[in-house]
mmCIF file of C-alpha atoms and ligand atoms in Angstrom:
data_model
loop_
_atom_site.group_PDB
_atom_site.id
_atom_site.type_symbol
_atom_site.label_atom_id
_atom_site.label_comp_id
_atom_site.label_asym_id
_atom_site.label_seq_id
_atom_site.Cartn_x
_atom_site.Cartn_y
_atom_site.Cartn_z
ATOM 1 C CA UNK A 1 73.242 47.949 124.045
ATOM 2 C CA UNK A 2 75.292 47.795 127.024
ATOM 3 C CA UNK A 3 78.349 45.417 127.035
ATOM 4 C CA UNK A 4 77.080 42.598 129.571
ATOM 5 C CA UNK A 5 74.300 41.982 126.792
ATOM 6 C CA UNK A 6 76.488 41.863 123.968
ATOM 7 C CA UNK A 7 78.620 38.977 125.687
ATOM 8 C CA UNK A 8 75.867 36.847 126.304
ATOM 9 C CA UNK A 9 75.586 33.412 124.605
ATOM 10 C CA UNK A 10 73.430 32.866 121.337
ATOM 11 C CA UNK A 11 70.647 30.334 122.189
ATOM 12 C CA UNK A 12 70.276 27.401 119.793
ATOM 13 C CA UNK A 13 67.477 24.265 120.167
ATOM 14 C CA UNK A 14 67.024 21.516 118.508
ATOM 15 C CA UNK A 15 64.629 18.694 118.614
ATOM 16 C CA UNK A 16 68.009 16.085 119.512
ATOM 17 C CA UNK A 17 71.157 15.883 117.812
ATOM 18 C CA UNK A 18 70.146 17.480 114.285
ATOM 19 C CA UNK A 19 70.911 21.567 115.241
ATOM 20 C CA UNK A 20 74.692 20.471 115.417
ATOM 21 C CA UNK A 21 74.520 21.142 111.426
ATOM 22 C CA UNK A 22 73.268 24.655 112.189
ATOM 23 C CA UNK A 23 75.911 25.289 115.421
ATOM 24 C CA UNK A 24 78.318 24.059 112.732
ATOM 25 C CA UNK A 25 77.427 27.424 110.374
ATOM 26 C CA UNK A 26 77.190 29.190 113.121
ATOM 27 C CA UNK A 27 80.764 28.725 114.932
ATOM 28 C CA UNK A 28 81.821 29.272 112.004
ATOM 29 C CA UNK A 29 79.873 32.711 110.357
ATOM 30 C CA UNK A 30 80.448 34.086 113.671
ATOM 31 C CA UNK A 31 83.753 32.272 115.805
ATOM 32 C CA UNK A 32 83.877 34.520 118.350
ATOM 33 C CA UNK A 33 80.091 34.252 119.388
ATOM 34 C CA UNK A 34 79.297 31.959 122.327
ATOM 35 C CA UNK A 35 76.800 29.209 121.811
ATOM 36 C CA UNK A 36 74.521 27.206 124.312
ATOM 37 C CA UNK A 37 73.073 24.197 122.601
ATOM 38 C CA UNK A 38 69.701 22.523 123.851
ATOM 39 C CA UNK A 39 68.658 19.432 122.185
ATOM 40 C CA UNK A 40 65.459 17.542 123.494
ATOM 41 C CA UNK A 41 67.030 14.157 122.729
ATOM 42 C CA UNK A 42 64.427 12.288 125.362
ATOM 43 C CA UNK A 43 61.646 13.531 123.135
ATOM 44 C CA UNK A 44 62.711 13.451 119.531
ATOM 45 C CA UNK A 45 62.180 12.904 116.837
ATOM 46 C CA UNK A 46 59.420 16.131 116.677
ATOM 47 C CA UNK A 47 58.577 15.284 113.383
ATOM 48 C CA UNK A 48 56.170 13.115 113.266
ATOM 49 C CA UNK A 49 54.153 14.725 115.788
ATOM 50 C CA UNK A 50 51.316 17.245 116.178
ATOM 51 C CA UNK A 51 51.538 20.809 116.074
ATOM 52 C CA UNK A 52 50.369 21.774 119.208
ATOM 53 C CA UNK A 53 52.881 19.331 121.092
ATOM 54 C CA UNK A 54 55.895 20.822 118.976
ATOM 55 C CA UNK A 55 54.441 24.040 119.862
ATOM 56 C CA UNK A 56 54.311 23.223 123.495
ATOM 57 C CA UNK A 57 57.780 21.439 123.076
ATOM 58 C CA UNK A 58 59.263 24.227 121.663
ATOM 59 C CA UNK A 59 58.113 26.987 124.530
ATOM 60 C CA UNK A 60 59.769 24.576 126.924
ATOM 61 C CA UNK A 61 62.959 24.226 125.316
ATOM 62 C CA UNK A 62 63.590 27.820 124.283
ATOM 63 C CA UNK A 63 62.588 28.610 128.302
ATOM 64 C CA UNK A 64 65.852 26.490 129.236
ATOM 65 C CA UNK A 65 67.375 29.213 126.619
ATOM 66 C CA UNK A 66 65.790 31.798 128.654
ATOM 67 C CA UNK A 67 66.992 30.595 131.685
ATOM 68 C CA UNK A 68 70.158 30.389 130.239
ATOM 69 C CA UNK A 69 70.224 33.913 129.930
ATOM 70 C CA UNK A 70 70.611 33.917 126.008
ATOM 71 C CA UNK A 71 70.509 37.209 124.013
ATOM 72 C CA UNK A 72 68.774 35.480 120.773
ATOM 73 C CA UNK A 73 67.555 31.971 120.328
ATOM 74 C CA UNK A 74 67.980 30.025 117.195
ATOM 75 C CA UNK A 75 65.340 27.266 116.265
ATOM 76 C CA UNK A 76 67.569 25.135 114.495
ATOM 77 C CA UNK A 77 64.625 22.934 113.541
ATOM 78 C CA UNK A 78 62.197 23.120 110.497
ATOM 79 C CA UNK A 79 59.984 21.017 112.470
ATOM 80 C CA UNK A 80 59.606 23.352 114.860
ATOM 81 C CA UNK A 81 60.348 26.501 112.731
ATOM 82 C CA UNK A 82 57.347 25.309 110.313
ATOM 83 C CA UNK A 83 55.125 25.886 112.891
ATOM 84 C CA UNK A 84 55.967 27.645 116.624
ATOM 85 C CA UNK A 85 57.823 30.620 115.269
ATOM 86 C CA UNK A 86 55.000 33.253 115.763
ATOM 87 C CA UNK A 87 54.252 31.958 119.348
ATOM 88 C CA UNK A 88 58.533 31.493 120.148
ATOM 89 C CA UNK A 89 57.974 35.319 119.021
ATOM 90 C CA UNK A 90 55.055 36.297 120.857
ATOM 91 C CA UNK A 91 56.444 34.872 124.305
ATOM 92 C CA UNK A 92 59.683 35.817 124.198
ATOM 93 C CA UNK A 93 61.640 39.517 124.346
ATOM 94 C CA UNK A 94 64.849 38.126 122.634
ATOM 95 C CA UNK A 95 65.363 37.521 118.671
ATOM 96 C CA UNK A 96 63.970 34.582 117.513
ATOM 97 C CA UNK A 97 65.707 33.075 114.084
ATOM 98 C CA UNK A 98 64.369 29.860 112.588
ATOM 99 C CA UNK A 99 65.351 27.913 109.554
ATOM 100 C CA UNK A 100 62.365 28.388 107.412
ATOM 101 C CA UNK A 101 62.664 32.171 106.668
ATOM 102 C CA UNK A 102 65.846 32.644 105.811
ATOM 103 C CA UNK A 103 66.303 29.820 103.866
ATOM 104 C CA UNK A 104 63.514 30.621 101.524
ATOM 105 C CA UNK A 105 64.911 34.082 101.151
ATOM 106 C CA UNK A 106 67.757 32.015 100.000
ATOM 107 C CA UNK A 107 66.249 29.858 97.696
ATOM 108 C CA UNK A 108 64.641 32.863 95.611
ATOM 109 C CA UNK A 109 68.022 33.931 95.055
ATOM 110 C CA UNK A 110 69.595 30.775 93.901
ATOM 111 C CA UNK A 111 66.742 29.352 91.427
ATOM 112 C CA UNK A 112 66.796 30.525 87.993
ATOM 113 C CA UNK A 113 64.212 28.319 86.965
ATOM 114 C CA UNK A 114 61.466 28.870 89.728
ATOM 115 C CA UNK A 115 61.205 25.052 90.284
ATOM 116 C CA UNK A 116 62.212 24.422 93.667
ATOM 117 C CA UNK A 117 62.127 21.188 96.093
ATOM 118 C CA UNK A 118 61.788 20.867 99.750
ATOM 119 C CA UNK A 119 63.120 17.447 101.322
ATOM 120 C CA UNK A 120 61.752 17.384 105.283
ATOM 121 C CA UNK A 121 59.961 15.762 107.950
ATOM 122 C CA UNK A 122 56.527 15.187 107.475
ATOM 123 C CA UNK A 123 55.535 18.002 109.861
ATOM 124 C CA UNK A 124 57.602 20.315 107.948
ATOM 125 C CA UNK A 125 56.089 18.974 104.479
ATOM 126 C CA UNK A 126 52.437 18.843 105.746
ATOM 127 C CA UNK A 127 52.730 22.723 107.115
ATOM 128 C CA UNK A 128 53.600 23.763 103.750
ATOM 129 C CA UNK A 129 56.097 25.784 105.537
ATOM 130 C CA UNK A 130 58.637 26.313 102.900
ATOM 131 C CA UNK A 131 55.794 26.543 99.793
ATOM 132 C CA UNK A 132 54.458 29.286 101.787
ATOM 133 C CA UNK A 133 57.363 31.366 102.829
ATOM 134 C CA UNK A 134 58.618 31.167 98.799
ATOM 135 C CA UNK A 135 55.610 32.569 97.231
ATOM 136 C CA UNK A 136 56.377 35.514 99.457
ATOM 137 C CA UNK A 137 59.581 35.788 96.855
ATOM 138 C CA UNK A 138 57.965 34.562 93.898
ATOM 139 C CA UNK A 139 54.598 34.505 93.015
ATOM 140 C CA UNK A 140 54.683 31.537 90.248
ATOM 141 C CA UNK A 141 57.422 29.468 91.929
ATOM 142 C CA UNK A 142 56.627 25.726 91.839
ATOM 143 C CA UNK A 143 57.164 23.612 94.761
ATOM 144 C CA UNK A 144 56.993 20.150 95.297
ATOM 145 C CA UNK A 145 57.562 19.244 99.007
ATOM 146 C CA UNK A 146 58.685 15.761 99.620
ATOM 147 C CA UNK A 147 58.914 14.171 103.284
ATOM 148 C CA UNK A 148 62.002 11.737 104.102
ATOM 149 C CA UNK A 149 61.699 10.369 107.375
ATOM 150 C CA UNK A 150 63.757 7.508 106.692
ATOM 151 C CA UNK A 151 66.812 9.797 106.479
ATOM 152 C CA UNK A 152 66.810 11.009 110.200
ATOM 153 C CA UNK A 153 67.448 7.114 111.774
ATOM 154 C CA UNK A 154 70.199 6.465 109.001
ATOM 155 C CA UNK A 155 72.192 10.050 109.611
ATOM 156 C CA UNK A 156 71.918 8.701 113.301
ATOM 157 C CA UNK A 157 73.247 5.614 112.928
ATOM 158 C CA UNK A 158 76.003 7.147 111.137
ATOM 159 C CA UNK A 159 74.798 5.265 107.703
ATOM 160 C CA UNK A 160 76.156 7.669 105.695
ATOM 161 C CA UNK A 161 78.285 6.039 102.686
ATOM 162 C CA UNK A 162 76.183 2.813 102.521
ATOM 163 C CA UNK A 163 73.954 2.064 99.644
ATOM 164 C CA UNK A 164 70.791 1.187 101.464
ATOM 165 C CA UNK A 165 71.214 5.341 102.303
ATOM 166 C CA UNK A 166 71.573 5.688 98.495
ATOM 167 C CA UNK A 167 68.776 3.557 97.538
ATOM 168 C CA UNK A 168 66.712 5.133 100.565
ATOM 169 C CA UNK A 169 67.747 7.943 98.575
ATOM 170 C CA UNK A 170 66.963 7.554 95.334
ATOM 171 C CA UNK A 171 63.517 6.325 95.676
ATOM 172 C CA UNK A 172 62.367 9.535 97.878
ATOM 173 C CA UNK A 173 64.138 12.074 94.577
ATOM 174 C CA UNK A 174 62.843 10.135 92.229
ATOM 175 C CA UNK A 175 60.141 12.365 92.019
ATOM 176 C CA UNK A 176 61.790 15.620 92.460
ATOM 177 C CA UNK A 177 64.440 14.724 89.623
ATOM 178 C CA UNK A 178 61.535 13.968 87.349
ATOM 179 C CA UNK A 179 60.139 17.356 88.148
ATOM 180 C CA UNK A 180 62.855 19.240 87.077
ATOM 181 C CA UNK A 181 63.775 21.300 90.171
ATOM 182 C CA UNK A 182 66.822 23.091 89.875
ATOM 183 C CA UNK A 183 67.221 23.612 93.517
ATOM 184 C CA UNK A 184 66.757 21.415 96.331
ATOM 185 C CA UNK A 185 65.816 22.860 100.145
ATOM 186 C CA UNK A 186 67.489 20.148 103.048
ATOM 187 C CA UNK A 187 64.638 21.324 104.552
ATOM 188 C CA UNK A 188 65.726 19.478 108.110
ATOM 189 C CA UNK A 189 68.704 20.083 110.257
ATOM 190 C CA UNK A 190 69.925 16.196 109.672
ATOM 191 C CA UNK A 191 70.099 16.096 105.491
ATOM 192 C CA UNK A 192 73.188 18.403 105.276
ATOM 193 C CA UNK A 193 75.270 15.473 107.015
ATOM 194 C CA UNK A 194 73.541 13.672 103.533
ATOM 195 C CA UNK A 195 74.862 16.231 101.260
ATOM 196 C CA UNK A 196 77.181 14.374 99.269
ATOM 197 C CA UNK A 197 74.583 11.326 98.744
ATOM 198 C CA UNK A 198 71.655 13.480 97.768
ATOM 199 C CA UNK A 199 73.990 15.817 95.397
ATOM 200 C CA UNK A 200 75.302 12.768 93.325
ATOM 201 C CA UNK A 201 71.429 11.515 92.924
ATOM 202 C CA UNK A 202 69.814 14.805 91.916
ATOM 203 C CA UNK A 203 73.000 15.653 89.871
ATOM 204 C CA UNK A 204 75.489 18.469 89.934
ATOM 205 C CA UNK A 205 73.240 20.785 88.418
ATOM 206 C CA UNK A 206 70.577 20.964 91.343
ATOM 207 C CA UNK A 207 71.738 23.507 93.636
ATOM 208 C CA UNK A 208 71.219 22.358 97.290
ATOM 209 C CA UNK A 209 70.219 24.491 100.328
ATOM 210 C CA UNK A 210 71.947 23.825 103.592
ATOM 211 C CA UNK A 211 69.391 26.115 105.201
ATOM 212 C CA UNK A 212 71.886 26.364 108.118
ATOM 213 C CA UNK A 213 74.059 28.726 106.370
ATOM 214 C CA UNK A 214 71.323 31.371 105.722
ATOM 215 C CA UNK A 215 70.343 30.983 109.387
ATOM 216 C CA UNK A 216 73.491 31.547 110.580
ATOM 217 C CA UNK A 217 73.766 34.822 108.061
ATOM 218 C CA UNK A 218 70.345 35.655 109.748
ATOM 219 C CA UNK A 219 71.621 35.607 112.944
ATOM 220 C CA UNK A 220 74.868 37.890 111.847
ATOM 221 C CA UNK A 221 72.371 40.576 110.262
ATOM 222 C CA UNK A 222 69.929 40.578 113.692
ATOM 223 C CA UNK A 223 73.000 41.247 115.879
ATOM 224 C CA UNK A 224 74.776 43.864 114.031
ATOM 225 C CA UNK A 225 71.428 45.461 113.263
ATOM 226 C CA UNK A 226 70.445 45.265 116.982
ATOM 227 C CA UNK A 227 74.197 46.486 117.862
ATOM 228 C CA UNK A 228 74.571 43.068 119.673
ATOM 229 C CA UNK A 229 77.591 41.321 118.140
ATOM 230 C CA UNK A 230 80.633 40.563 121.242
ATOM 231 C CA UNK A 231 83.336 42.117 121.336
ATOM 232 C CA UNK A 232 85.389 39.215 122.076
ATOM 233 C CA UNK A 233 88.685 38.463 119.973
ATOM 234 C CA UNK A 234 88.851 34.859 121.284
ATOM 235 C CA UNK A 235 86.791 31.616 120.062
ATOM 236 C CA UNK A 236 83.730 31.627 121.474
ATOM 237 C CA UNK A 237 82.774 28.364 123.941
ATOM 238 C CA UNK A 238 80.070 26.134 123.069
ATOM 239 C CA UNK A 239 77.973 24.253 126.005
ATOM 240 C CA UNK A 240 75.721 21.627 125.341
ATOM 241 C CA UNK A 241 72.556 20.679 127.027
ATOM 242 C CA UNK A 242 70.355 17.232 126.555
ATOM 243 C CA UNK A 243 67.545 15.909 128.057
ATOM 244 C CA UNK A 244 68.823 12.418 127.379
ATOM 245 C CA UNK A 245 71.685 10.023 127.803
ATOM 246 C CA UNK A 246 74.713 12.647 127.309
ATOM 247 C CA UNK A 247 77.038 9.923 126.336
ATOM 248 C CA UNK A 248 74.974 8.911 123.535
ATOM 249 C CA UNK A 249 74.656 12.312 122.552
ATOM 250 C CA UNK A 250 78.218 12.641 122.525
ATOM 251 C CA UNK A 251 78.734 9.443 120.158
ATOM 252 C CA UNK A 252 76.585 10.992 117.418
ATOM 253 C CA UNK A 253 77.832 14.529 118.131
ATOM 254 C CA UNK A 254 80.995 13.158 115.752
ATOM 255 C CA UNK A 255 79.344 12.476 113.163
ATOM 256 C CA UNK A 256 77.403 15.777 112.626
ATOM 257 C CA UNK A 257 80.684 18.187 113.956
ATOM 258 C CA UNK A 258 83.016 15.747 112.718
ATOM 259 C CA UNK A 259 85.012 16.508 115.402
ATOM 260 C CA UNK A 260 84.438 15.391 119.667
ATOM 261 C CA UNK A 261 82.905 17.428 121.942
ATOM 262 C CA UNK A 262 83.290 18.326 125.688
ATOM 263 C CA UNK A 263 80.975 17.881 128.772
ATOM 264 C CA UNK A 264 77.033 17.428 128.311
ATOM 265 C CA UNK A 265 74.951 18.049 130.724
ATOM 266 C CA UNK A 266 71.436 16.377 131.537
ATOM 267 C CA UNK A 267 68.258 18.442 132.168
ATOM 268 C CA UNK A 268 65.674 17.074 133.592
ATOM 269 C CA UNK A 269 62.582 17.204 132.005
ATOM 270 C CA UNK A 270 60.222 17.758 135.007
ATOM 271 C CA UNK A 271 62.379 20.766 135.565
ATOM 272 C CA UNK A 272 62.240 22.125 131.269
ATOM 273 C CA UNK A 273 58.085 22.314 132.024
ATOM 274 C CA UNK A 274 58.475 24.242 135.428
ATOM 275 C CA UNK A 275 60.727 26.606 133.567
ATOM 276 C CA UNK A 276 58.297 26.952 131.302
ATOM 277 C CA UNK A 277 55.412 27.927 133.077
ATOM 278 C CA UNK A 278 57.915 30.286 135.427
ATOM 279 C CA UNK A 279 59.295 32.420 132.852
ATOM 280 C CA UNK A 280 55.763 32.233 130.392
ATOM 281 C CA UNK A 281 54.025 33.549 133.209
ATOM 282 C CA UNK A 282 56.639 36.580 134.392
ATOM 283 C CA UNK A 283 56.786 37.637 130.824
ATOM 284 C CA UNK A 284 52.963 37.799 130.381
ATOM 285 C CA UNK A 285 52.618 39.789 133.627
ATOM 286 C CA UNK A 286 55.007 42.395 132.338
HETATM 287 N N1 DGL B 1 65.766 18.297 113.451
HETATM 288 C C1 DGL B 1 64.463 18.021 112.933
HETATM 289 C C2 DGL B 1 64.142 18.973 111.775
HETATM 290 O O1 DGL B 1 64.975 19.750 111.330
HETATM 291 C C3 DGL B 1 64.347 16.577 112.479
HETATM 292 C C4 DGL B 1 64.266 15.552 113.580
HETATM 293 C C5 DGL B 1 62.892 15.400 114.228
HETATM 294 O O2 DGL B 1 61.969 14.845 113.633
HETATM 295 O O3 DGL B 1 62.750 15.860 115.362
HETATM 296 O O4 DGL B 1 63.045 18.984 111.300
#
């Protein structure tokens, strides 16, 4: 790997806001790593639609990535990571980590009991995503998937000590607690800002995923086994790309990083489907 490769930035896309939980684990597996952030904020939420337009969705954003000259992309989506990972793969000659596998691979570690929850979007529940990815780890795991779309708007709006979030809460674990799980999958980039809230309804015995963190351990074992990893001593930069209202962006970038962030630049989205069919097309003619 020759050294201009290794300094390039590690892609991350998100349907909006959400992926900030991921770049989060990511800063800090790996602090010396660059990161460019893209998060289709005129388009989310992804969730609640179809699979071919998350698919197509997805090809665009990771394009910008592309263009961006990334050296791997992270989906930091289950929406998206439940169901365009093969084609993300099959277009594209950089690494392609999503949520989904690694954080199953997690999960078979952590559950003694093989009962296991997933909390998501409904795309992510209806794709069965998770269920499927487990039984690769255990054969007679149980899963009960639950979707929570309620939780996305009240992360958002920053809702995250109030007890219509709690009640919100309770009522979509009810289920799950009755069940018996003894470990719960956040099985979309927003719930980990929810930690706290869902850990004090499921109890302290449920272990919850943050699938983030296996991502970002994902992404650590793809560089160093593709000899990838900078060689930069100093804190990597992060830039941020939206295809909405950066100030808004910026406003709920607090409550996800907990901290402010610098300049966010708007991309157009006539210009995300151009991309698209530009660097789709050179890569097929290969
Ligand atoms: N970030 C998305 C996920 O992890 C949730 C938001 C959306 O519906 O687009 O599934």
């Amino acid at each position: 790997m020759n050294f201009m490769e290794k300094e390039k930035s590690i892609g991350v896309f998100d349907s909006g806001i959400g992926g900030l939980t991921v770049v989060k684990r990511i800063a800090s597996a790996l602090p010396n790593e660059s990161i460019i952030y893209f998060g289709d904020t005129a388009r989310v939420p992804y969730g609640s639609k179809s699979n071919e337009t998350v698919i197509e969705y997805a090809l665009e954003d990771a394009s910008f990535l592309i263009h961006k000259n990334v050296k791997a992309i992270v989906v930091a989506c289950n929406t998206v990571s439940s169901v365009a990972i093969p084609e993300l793969r099959k277009r594209f000659n950089v690494p392609v980590i999503g949520m989904i596998e690694p954080g199953a691979a997690y999960t078979a570690k952590m559950t003694t009991s093989k009962r296991i929850g997933v909390i998501g979007t409904r795309a992510t529940v209806n794709n069965k995503a998770y269920s499927k990815n487990l039984r690769k780890y255990i054969e007679d795991v149980f899963v009960i998937e639950k979707a929570c779309p309620l939780f996305v708007p009240l992360v958002e709006e920053g809702w995250i000590n109030k007890e219509v979030t709690r009640q919100v809460a309770r009522e979509y674990l009810r289920e799950l607690v009755e069940q018996k799980i003894d470990t719960l999958i956040l099985g979309c980039t927003h719930y980990p800002v929810l930690y706290d809230v869902i850990q004090e309804i499921v109890g302290k015995e449920t272990v919850l995923v943050d699938s983030g963190i296996a991502a970002a351990e994902a992404v650590r074992a793809d560089l160093s086994r593709l000899g990838m990893e900078t060689n930069s001593r100093a804190r990597g930069r992060i830039e941020y790309f939206v295809t909405d209202i950066p100030a808004t962006f910026k406003e709920a970038a607090q409550i996800f990083l907990g901290k402010t962030i610098g300049e966010v630049v708007r991309i157009d989205l006539e210009f995300l489907k151009e991309l698209k069919l530009r660097i789709i097309e050179t890569n097929n003619t290969k």
